[in-house]
Short mmCIF file of C-alpha atoms (C1' of nucleotides) in Angstrom, two decimals:
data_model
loop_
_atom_site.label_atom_id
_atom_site.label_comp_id
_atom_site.label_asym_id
_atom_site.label_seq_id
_atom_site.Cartn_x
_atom_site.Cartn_y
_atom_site.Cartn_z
CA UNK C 1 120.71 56.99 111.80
CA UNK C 2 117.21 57.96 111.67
CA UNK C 3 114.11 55.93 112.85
CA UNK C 4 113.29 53.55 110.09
CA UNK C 5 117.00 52.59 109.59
CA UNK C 6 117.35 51.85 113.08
CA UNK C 7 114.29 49.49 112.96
CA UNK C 8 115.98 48.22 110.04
CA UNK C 9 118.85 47.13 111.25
CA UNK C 10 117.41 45.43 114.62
CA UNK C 11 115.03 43.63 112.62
CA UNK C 12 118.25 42.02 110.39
CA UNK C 13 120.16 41.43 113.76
CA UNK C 14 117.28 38.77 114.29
CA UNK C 15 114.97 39.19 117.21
CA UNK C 16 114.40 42.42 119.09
CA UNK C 17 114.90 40.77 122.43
CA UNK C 18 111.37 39.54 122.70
CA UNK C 19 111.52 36.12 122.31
CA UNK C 20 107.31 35.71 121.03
CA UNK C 21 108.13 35.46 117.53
CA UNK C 22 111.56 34.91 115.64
CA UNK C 23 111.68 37.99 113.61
CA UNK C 24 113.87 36.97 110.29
CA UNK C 25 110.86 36.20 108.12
CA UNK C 26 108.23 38.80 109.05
CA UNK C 27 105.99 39.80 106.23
CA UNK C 28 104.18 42.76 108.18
CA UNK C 29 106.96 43.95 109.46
CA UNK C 30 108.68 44.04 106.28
CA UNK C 31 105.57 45.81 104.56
CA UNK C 32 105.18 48.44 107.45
CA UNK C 33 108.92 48.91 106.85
CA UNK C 34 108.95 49.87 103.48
CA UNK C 35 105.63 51.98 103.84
CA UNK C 36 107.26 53.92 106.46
CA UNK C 37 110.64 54.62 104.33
CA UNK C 38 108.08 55.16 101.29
CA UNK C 39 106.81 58.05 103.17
CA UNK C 40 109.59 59.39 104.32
CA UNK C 41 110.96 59.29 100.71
CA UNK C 42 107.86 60.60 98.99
CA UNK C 43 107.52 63.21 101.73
CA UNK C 44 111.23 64.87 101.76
CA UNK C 45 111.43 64.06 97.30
CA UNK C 46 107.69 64.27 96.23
CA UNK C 47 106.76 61.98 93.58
CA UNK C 48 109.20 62.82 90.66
CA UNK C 49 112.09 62.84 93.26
CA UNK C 50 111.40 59.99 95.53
CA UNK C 51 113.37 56.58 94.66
CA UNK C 52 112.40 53.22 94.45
CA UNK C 53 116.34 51.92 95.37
CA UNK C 54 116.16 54.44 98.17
CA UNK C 55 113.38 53.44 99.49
CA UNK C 56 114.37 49.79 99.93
CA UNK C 57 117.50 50.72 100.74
CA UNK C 58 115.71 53.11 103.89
CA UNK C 59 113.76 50.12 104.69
CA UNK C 60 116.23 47.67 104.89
CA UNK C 61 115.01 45.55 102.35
CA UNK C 62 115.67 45.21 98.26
CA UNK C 63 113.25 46.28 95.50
CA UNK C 64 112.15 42.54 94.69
CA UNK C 65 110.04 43.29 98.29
CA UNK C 66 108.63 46.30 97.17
CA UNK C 67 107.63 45.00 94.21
CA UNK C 68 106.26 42.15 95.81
CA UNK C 69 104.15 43.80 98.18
CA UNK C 70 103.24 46.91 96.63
CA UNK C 71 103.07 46.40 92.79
CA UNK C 72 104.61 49.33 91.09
CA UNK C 73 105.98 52.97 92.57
CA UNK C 74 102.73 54.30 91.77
CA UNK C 75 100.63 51.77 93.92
CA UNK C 76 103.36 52.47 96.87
CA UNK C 77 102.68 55.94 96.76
CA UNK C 78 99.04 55.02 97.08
CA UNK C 79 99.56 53.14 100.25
CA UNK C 80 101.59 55.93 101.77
CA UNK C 81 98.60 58.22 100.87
CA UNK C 82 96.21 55.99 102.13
CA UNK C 83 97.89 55.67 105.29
CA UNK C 84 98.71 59.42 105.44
CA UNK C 85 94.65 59.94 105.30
CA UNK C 86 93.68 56.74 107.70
CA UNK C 87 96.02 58.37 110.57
CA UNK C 88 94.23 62.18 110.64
CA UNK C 89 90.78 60.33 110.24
CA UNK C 90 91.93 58.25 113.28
CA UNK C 91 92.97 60.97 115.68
CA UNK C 92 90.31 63.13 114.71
CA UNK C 93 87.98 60.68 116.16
CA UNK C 94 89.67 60.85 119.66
CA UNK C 95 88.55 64.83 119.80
CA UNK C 96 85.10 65.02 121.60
CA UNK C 97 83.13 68.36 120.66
CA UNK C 98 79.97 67.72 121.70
CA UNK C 99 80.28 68.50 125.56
CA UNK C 100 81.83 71.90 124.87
CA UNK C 101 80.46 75.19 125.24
CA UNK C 102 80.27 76.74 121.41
CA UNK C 103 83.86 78.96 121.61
CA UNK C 104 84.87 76.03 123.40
CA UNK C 105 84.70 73.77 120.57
CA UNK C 106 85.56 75.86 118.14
CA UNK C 107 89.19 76.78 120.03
CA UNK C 108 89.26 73.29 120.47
CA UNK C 109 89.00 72.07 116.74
CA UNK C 110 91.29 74.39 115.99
CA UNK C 111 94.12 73.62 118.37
CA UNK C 112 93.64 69.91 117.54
CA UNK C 113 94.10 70.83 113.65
CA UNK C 114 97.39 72.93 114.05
CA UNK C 115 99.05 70.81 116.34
CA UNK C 116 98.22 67.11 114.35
CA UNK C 117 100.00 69.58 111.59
CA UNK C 118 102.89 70.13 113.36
CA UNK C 119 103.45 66.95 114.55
CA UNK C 120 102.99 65.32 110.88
CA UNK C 121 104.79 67.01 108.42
CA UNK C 122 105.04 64.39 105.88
CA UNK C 123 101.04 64.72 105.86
CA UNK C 124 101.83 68.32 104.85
CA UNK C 125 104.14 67.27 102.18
CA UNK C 126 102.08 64.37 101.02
CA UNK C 127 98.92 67.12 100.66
CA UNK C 128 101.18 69.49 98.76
CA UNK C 129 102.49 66.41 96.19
CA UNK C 130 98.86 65.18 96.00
CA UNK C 131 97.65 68.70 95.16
CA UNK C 132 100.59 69.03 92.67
CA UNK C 133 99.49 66.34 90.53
CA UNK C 134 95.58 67.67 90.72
CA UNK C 135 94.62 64.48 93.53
CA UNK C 136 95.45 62.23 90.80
CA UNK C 137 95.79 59.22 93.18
CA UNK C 138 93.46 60.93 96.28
CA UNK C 139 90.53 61.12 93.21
CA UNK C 140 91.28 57.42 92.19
CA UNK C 141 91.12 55.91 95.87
CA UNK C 142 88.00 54.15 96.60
CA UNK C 143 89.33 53.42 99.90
CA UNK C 144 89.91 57.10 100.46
CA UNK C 145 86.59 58.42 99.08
CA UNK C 146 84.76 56.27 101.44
CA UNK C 147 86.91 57.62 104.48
CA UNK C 148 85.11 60.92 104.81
CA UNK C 149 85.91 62.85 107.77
CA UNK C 150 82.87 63.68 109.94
CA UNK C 151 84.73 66.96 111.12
CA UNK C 152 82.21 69.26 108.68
CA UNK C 153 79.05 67.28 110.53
CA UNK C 154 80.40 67.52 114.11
CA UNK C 155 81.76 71.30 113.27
CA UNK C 156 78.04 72.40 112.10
CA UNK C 157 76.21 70.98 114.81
CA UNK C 158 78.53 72.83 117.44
CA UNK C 159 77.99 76.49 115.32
CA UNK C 160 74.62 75.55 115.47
CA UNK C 161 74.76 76.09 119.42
CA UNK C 162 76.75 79.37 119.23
CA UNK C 163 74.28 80.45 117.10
CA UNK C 164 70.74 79.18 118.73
CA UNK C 165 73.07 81.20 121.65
CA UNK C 166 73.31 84.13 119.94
CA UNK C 167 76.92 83.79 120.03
CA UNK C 168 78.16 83.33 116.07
CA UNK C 169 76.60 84.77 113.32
CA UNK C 170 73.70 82.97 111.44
CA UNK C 171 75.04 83.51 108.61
CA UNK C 172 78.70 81.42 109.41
CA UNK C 173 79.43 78.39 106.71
CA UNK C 174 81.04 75.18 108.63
CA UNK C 175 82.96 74.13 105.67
CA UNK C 176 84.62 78.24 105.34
CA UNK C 177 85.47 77.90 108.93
CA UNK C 178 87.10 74.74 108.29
CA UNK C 179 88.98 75.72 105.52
CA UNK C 180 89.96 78.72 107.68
CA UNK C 181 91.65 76.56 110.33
CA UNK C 182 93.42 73.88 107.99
CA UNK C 183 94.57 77.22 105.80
CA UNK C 184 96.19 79.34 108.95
CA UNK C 185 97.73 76.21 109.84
CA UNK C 186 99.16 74.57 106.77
CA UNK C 187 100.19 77.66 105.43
CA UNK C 188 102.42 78.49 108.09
CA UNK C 189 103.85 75.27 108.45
CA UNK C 190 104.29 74.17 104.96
CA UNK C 191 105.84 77.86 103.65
CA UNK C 192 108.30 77.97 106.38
CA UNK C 193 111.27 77.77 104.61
CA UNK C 194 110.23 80.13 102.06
CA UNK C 195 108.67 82.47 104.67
CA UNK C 196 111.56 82.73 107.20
CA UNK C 197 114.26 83.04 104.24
CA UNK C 198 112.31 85.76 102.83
CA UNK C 199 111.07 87.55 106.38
CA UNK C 200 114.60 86.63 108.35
CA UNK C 201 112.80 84.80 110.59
CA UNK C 202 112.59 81.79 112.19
CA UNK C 203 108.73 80.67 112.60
CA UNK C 204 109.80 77.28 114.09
CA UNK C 205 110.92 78.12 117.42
CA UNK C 206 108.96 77.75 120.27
CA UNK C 207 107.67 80.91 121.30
CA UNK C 208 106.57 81.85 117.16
CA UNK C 209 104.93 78.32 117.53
CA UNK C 210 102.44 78.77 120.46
CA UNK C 211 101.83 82.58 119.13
CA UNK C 212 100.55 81.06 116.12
CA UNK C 213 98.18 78.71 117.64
CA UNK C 214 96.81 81.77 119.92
CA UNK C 215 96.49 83.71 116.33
CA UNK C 216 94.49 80.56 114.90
CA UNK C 217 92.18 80.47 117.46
CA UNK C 218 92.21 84.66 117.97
CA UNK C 219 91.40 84.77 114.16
CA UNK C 220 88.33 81.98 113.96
CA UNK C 221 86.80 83.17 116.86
CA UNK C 222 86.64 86.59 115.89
CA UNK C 223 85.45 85.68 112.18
CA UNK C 224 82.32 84.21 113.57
CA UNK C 225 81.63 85.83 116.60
CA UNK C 226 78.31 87.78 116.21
CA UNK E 1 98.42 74.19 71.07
CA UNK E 2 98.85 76.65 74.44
CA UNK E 3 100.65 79.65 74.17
CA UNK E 4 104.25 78.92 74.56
CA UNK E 5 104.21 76.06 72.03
CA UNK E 6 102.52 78.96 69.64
CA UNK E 7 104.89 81.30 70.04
CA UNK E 8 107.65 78.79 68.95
CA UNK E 9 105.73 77.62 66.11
CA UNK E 10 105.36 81.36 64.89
CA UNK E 11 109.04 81.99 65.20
CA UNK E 12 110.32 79.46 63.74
CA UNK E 13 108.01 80.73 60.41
CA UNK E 14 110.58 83.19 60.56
CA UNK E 15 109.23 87.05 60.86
CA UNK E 16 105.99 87.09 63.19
CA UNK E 17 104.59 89.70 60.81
CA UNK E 18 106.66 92.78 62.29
CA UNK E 19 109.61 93.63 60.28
CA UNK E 20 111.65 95.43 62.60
CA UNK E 21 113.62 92.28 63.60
CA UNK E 22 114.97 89.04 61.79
CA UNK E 23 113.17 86.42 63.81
CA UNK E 24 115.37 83.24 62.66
CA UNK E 25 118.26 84.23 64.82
CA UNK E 26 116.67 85.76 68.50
CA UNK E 27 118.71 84.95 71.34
CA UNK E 28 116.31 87.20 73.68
CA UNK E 29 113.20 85.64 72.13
CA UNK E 30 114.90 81.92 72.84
CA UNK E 31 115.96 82.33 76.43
CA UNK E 32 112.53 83.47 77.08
CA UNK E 33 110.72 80.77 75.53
CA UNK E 34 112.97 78.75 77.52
CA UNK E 35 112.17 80.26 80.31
CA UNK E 36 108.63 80.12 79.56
CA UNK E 37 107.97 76.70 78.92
CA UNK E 38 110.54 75.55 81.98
CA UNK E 39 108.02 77.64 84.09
CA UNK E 40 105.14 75.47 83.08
CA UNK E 41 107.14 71.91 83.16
CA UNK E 42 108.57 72.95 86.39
CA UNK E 43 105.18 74.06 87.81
CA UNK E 44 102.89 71.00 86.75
CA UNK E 45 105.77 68.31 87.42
CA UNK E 46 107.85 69.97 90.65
CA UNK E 47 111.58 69.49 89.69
CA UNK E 48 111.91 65.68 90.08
CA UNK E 49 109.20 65.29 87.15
CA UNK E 50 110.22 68.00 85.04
CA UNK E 51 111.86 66.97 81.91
CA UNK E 52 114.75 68.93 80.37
CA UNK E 53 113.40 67.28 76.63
CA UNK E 54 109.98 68.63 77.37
CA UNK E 55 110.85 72.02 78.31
CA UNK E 56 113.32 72.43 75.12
CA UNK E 57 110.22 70.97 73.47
CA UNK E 58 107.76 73.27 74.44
CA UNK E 59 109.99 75.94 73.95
CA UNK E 60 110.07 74.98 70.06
CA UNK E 61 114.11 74.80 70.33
CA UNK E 62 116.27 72.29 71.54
CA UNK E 63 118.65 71.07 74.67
CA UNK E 64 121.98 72.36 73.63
CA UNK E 65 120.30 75.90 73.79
CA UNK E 66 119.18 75.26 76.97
CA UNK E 67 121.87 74.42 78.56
CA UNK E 68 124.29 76.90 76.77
CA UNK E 69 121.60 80.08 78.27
CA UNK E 70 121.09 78.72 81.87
CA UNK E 71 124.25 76.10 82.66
CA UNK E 72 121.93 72.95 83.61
CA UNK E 73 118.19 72.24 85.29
CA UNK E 74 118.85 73.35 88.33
CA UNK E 75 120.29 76.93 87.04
CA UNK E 76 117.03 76.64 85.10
CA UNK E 77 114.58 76.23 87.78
CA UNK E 78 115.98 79.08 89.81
CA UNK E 79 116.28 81.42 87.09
CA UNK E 80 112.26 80.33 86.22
CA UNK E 81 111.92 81.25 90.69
CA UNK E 82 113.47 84.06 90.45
CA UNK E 83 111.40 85.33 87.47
CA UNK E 84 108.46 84.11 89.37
CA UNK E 85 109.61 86.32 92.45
CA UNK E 86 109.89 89.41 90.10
CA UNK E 87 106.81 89.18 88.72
CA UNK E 88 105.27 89.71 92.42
CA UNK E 89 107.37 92.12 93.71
CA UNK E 90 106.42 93.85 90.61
CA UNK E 91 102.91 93.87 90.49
CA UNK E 92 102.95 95.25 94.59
CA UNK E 93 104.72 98.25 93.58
CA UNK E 94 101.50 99.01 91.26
CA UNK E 95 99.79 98.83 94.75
CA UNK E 96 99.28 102.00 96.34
CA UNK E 97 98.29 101.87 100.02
CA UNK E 98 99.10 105.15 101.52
CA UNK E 99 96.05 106.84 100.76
CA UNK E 100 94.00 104.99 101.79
CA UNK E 101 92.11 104.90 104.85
CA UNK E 102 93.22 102.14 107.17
CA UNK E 103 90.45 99.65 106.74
CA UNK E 104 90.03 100.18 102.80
CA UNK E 105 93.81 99.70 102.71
CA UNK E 106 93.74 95.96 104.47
CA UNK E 107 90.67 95.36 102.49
CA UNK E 108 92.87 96.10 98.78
CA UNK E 109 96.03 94.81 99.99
CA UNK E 110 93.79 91.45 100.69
CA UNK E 111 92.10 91.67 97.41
CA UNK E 112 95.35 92.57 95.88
CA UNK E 113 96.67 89.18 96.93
CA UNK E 114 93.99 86.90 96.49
CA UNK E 115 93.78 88.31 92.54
CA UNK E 116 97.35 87.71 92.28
CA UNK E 117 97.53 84.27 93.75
CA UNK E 118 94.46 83.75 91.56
CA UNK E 119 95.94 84.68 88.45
CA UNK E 120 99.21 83.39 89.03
CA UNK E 121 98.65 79.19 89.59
CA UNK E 122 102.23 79.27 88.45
CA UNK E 123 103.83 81.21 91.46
CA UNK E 124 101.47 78.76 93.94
CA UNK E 125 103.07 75.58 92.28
CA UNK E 126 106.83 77.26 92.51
CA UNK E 127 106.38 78.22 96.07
CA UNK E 128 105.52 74.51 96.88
CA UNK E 129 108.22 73.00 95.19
CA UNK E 130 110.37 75.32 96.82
CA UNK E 131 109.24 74.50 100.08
CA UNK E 132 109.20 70.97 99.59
CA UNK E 133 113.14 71.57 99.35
CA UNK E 134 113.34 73.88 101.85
CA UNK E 135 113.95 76.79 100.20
CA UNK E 136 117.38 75.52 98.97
CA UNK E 137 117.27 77.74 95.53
CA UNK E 138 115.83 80.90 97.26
CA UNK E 139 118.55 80.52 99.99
CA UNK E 140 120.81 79.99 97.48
CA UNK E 141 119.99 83.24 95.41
CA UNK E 142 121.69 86.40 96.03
CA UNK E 143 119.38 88.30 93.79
CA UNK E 144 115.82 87.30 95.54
CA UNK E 145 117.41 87.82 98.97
CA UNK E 146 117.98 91.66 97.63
CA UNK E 147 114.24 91.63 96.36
CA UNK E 148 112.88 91.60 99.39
CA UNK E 149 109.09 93.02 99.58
CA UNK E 150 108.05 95.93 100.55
CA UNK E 151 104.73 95.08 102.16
CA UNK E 152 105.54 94.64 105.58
CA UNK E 153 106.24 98.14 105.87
CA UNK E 154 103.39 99.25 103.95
CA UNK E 155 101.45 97.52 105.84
CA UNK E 156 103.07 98.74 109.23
CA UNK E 157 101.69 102.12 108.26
CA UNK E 158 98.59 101.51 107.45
CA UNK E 159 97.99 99.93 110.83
CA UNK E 160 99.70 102.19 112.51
CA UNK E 161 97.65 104.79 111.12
CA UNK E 162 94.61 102.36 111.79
CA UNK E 163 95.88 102.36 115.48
CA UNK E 164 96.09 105.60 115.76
CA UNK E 165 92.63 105.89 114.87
CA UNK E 166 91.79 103.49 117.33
CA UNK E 167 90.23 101.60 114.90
CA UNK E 168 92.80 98.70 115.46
CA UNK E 169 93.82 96.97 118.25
CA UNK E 170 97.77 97.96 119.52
CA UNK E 171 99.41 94.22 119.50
CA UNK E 172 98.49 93.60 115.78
CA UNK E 173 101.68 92.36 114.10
CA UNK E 174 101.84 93.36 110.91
CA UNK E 175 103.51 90.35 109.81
CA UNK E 176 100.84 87.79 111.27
CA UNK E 177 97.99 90.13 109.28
CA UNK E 178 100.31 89.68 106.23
CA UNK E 179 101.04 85.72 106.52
CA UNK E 180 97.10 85.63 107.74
CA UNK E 181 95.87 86.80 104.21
CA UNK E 182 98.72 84.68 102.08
CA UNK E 183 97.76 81.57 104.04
CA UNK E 184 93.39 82.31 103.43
CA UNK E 185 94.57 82.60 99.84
CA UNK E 186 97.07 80.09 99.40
CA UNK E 187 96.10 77.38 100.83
CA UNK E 188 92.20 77.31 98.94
CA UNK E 189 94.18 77.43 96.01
CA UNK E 190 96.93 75.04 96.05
CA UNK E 191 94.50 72.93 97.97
CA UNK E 192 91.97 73.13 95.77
CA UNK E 193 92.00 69.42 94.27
CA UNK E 194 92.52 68.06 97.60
CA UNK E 195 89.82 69.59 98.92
CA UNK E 196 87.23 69.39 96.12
CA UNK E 197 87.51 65.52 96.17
CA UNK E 198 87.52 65.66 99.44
CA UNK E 199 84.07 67.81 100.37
CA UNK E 200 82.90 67.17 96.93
CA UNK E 201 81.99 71.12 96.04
CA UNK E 202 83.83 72.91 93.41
CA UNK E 203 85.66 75.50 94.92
CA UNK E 204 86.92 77.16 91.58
CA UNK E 205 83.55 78.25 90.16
CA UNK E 206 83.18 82.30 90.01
CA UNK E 207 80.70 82.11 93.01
CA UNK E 208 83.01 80.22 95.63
CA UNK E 209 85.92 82.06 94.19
CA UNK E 210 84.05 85.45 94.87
CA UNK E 211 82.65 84.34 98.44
CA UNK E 212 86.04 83.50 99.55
CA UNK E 213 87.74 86.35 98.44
CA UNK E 214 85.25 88.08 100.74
CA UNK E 215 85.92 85.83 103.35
CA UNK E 216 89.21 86.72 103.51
CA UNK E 217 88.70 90.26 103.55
CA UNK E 218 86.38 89.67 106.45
CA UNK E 219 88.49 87.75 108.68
CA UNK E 220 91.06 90.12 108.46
CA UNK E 221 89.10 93.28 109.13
CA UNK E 222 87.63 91.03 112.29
CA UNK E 223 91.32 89.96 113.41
CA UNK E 224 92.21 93.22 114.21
CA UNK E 225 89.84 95.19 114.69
CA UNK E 226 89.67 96.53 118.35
"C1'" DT U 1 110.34 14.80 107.58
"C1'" DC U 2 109.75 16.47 103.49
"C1'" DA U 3 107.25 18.98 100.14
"C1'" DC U 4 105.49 23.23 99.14
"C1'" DA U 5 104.56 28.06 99.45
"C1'" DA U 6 105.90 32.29 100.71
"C1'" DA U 7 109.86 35.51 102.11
"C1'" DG U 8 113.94 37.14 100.72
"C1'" DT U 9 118.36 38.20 97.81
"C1'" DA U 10 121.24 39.88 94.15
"C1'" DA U 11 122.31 40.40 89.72
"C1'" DC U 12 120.40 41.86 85.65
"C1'" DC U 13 117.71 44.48 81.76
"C1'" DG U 14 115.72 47.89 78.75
"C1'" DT U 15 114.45 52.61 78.87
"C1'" DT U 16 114.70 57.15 80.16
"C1'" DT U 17 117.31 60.90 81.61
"C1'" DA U 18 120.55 64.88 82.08
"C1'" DG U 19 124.14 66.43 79.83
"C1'" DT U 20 127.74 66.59 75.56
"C1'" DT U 21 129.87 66.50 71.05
"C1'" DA U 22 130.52 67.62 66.55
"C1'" DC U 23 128.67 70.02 63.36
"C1'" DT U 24 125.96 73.78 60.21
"C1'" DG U 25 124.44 78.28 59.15
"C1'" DG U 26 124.00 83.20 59.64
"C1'" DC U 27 125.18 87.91 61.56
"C1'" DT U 28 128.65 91.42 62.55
"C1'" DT U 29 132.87 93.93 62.07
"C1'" DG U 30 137.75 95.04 60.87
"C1'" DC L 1 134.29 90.48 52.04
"C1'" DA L 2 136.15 87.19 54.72
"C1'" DA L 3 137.07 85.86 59.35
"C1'" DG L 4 135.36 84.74 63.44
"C1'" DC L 5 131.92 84.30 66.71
"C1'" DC L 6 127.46 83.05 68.17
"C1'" DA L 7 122.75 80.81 67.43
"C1'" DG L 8 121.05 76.67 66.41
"C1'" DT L 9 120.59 71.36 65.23
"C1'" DA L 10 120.72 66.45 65.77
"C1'" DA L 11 122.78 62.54 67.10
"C1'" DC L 12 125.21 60.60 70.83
"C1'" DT L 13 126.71 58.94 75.71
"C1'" DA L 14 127.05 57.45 80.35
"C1'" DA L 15 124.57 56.96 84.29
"C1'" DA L 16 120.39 56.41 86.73
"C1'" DC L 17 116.10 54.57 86.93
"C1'" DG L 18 111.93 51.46 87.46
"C1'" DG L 19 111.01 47.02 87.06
"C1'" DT L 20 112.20 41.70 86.41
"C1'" DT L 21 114.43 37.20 86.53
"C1'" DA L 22 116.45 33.42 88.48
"C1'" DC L 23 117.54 31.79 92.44
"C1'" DT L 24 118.04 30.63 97.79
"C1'" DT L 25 116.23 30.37 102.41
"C1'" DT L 26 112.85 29.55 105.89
"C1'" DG L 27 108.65 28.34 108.15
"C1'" DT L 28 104.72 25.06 108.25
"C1'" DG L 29 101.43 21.38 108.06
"C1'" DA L 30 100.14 16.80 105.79
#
DNA sequence: TCACAAAGTAACCGTTTAGTTACTGGCTTG
DNA sequence: CAAGCCAGTAACTAAACGGTTACTTTGTGA
């Protein structure tokens, strides 16, 4: 029984033990439990795969709630984007790179990147639908195009140390470096299965893990270092 | 009209012009328009939105023949994988790294990928779906896990001639230089409507595309360089 | 305390979907 | 040259699907 099931199931058993609030009518816990199986469905299925039946049916609810709270299929998968988006903006903003030395920072941005990826795959997923279907719903979200992430601003202003430093290269685009991160690490994580069928092997064990990260941060550094 | 939906249109005219053959009745020329147009439904859609009436369709025939050359949709997609997996073991053959000296070689076996990825929006889209379902068609297929590439050891001699030169450092693996150029490449690619909305700059005009093929080439060379 | 609104259920509906049947027409070979 | 097989067509079917209806239950505040 995974997770969301499991929530499921206590939450139809009545209350959870605490005795605050009686727990059989519970709108926001009924909404965050079909968001949570939405993702889970839209992650593992993608958009064309995932299903509305086994969605409710993974929250512990019927379609009628779905419906009720999220409109359509398409407006669910909107949330679950939404949400996917909110939750890297949020932890990004717990990473401090402004008191670091330049190489520092830079090591530090990128070890923050690879292991938020590894610890969300169904971000990974929901990027890889999203991209399928051209940002279709990312492009319509003006919730989402408001959420910028400040990682580009905070990213430039710690090159521009290295290179007042003499330490990076003038010449050194935030946004490439970036891109260079987020592509070492999604690449890797989202072509696993491919990769380790094809190579024979397995790039999820431990060891493969952390020699990945050291690569990441190996490969940056040395792209920009003067 | 795109091209598979022409080619239908002109067979079914009867002879495209040629006389050699009788075009009315072409099994060859039907399973390959099949095959064809399942690669584009399969590639824009994933396989939970492709559509088995839209790829008979587009192929200018119908379902029965469909299912009487590849079984049902699933023994279409992976014959449409598999075809996708030829086509780049293929085009690496035409790729001739062993004389080359060791720097030039990275540099064409980068370039080399990045123009296939490029030109191939297709394969990118397959490999995703793929993914997305862990691998369970490439596991599945006895006759990609006997295509296995040949670029690993290729590139094992290049750096070990690069190495030997002293112009590389000794722990490079030749797999993380390999994965490090497919992920550079992929991932600005597949990403690319993510990642457009996102930092609002088109990364698919001839400039970006040119800058980050150089990119890629760059961080390489700097990866593993001694 | 009861009326009302919101939460929740289950059975239902029309459409779409993958897959099939029953058939026609043309190419090859004994 | 006819028999038989294979390419090809169109209409059909059963199941799955997204979405809705009609209804019950529960909490709350006048």
């Amino acid at each position: 029984m995974d997770k969301v099931q499991a929530d499921a199931k206590a939450r139809r058993a009545g209350n959870g033990g605490r005795a605050e609030r009686a727990a059989q009518r519970d709108p926001e816990r009924t909404r965050a439990s079909i968001l949570a199986a939405a993702t889970v469905e839209f992650a593992e299925n993608g958009i064309g795969g995932a299903r509305v039946d086994a969605i409710a049916e993974r929250a512990g609810t019927n379609k009628r709630m779905l419906y009720h709270y999220f409109g359509d299929k398409e407006q669910l998968y909107l949330a679950v984007l939404e949400e996917a988006y909110i939750g890297i903006r949020t932890a990004e903003k717990s990473l401090n790179l402004s008191d670091l030395a330049p190489e520092q920072g830079v090591a530090e941005l990128a070890m923050f990147t690879w292991k938020y990826f590894l610890e969300h795959p169904e971000f990974l997923s929901l990027l890889g639908t999203e991209n399928l279907h051209r940002a279709r719903w990312l492009r319509q979200s003006t919730r989402l195009k408001e959420l910028h992430s400040h990682f580009i601003d905070k990213l430039a202003d710690l090159l521009d140390r290295g290179k007042a430093k003499g330490l990076f290269r003038v010449d050194v685009d935030p946004l490439n470096v970036y891109l260079t991160i987020a592509a070492l690490g999604y690449f890797y994580l989202s072509n696993q299965h491919t990769l380790t069928t094809i190579f024979g092997r397995d790039l999820m064990e431990e060891a493969s893990l952390e020699a990945w990260k050291r690569h990441i941060v190996q490969v940056t550094l040395a792209s920009i270092r003067r």
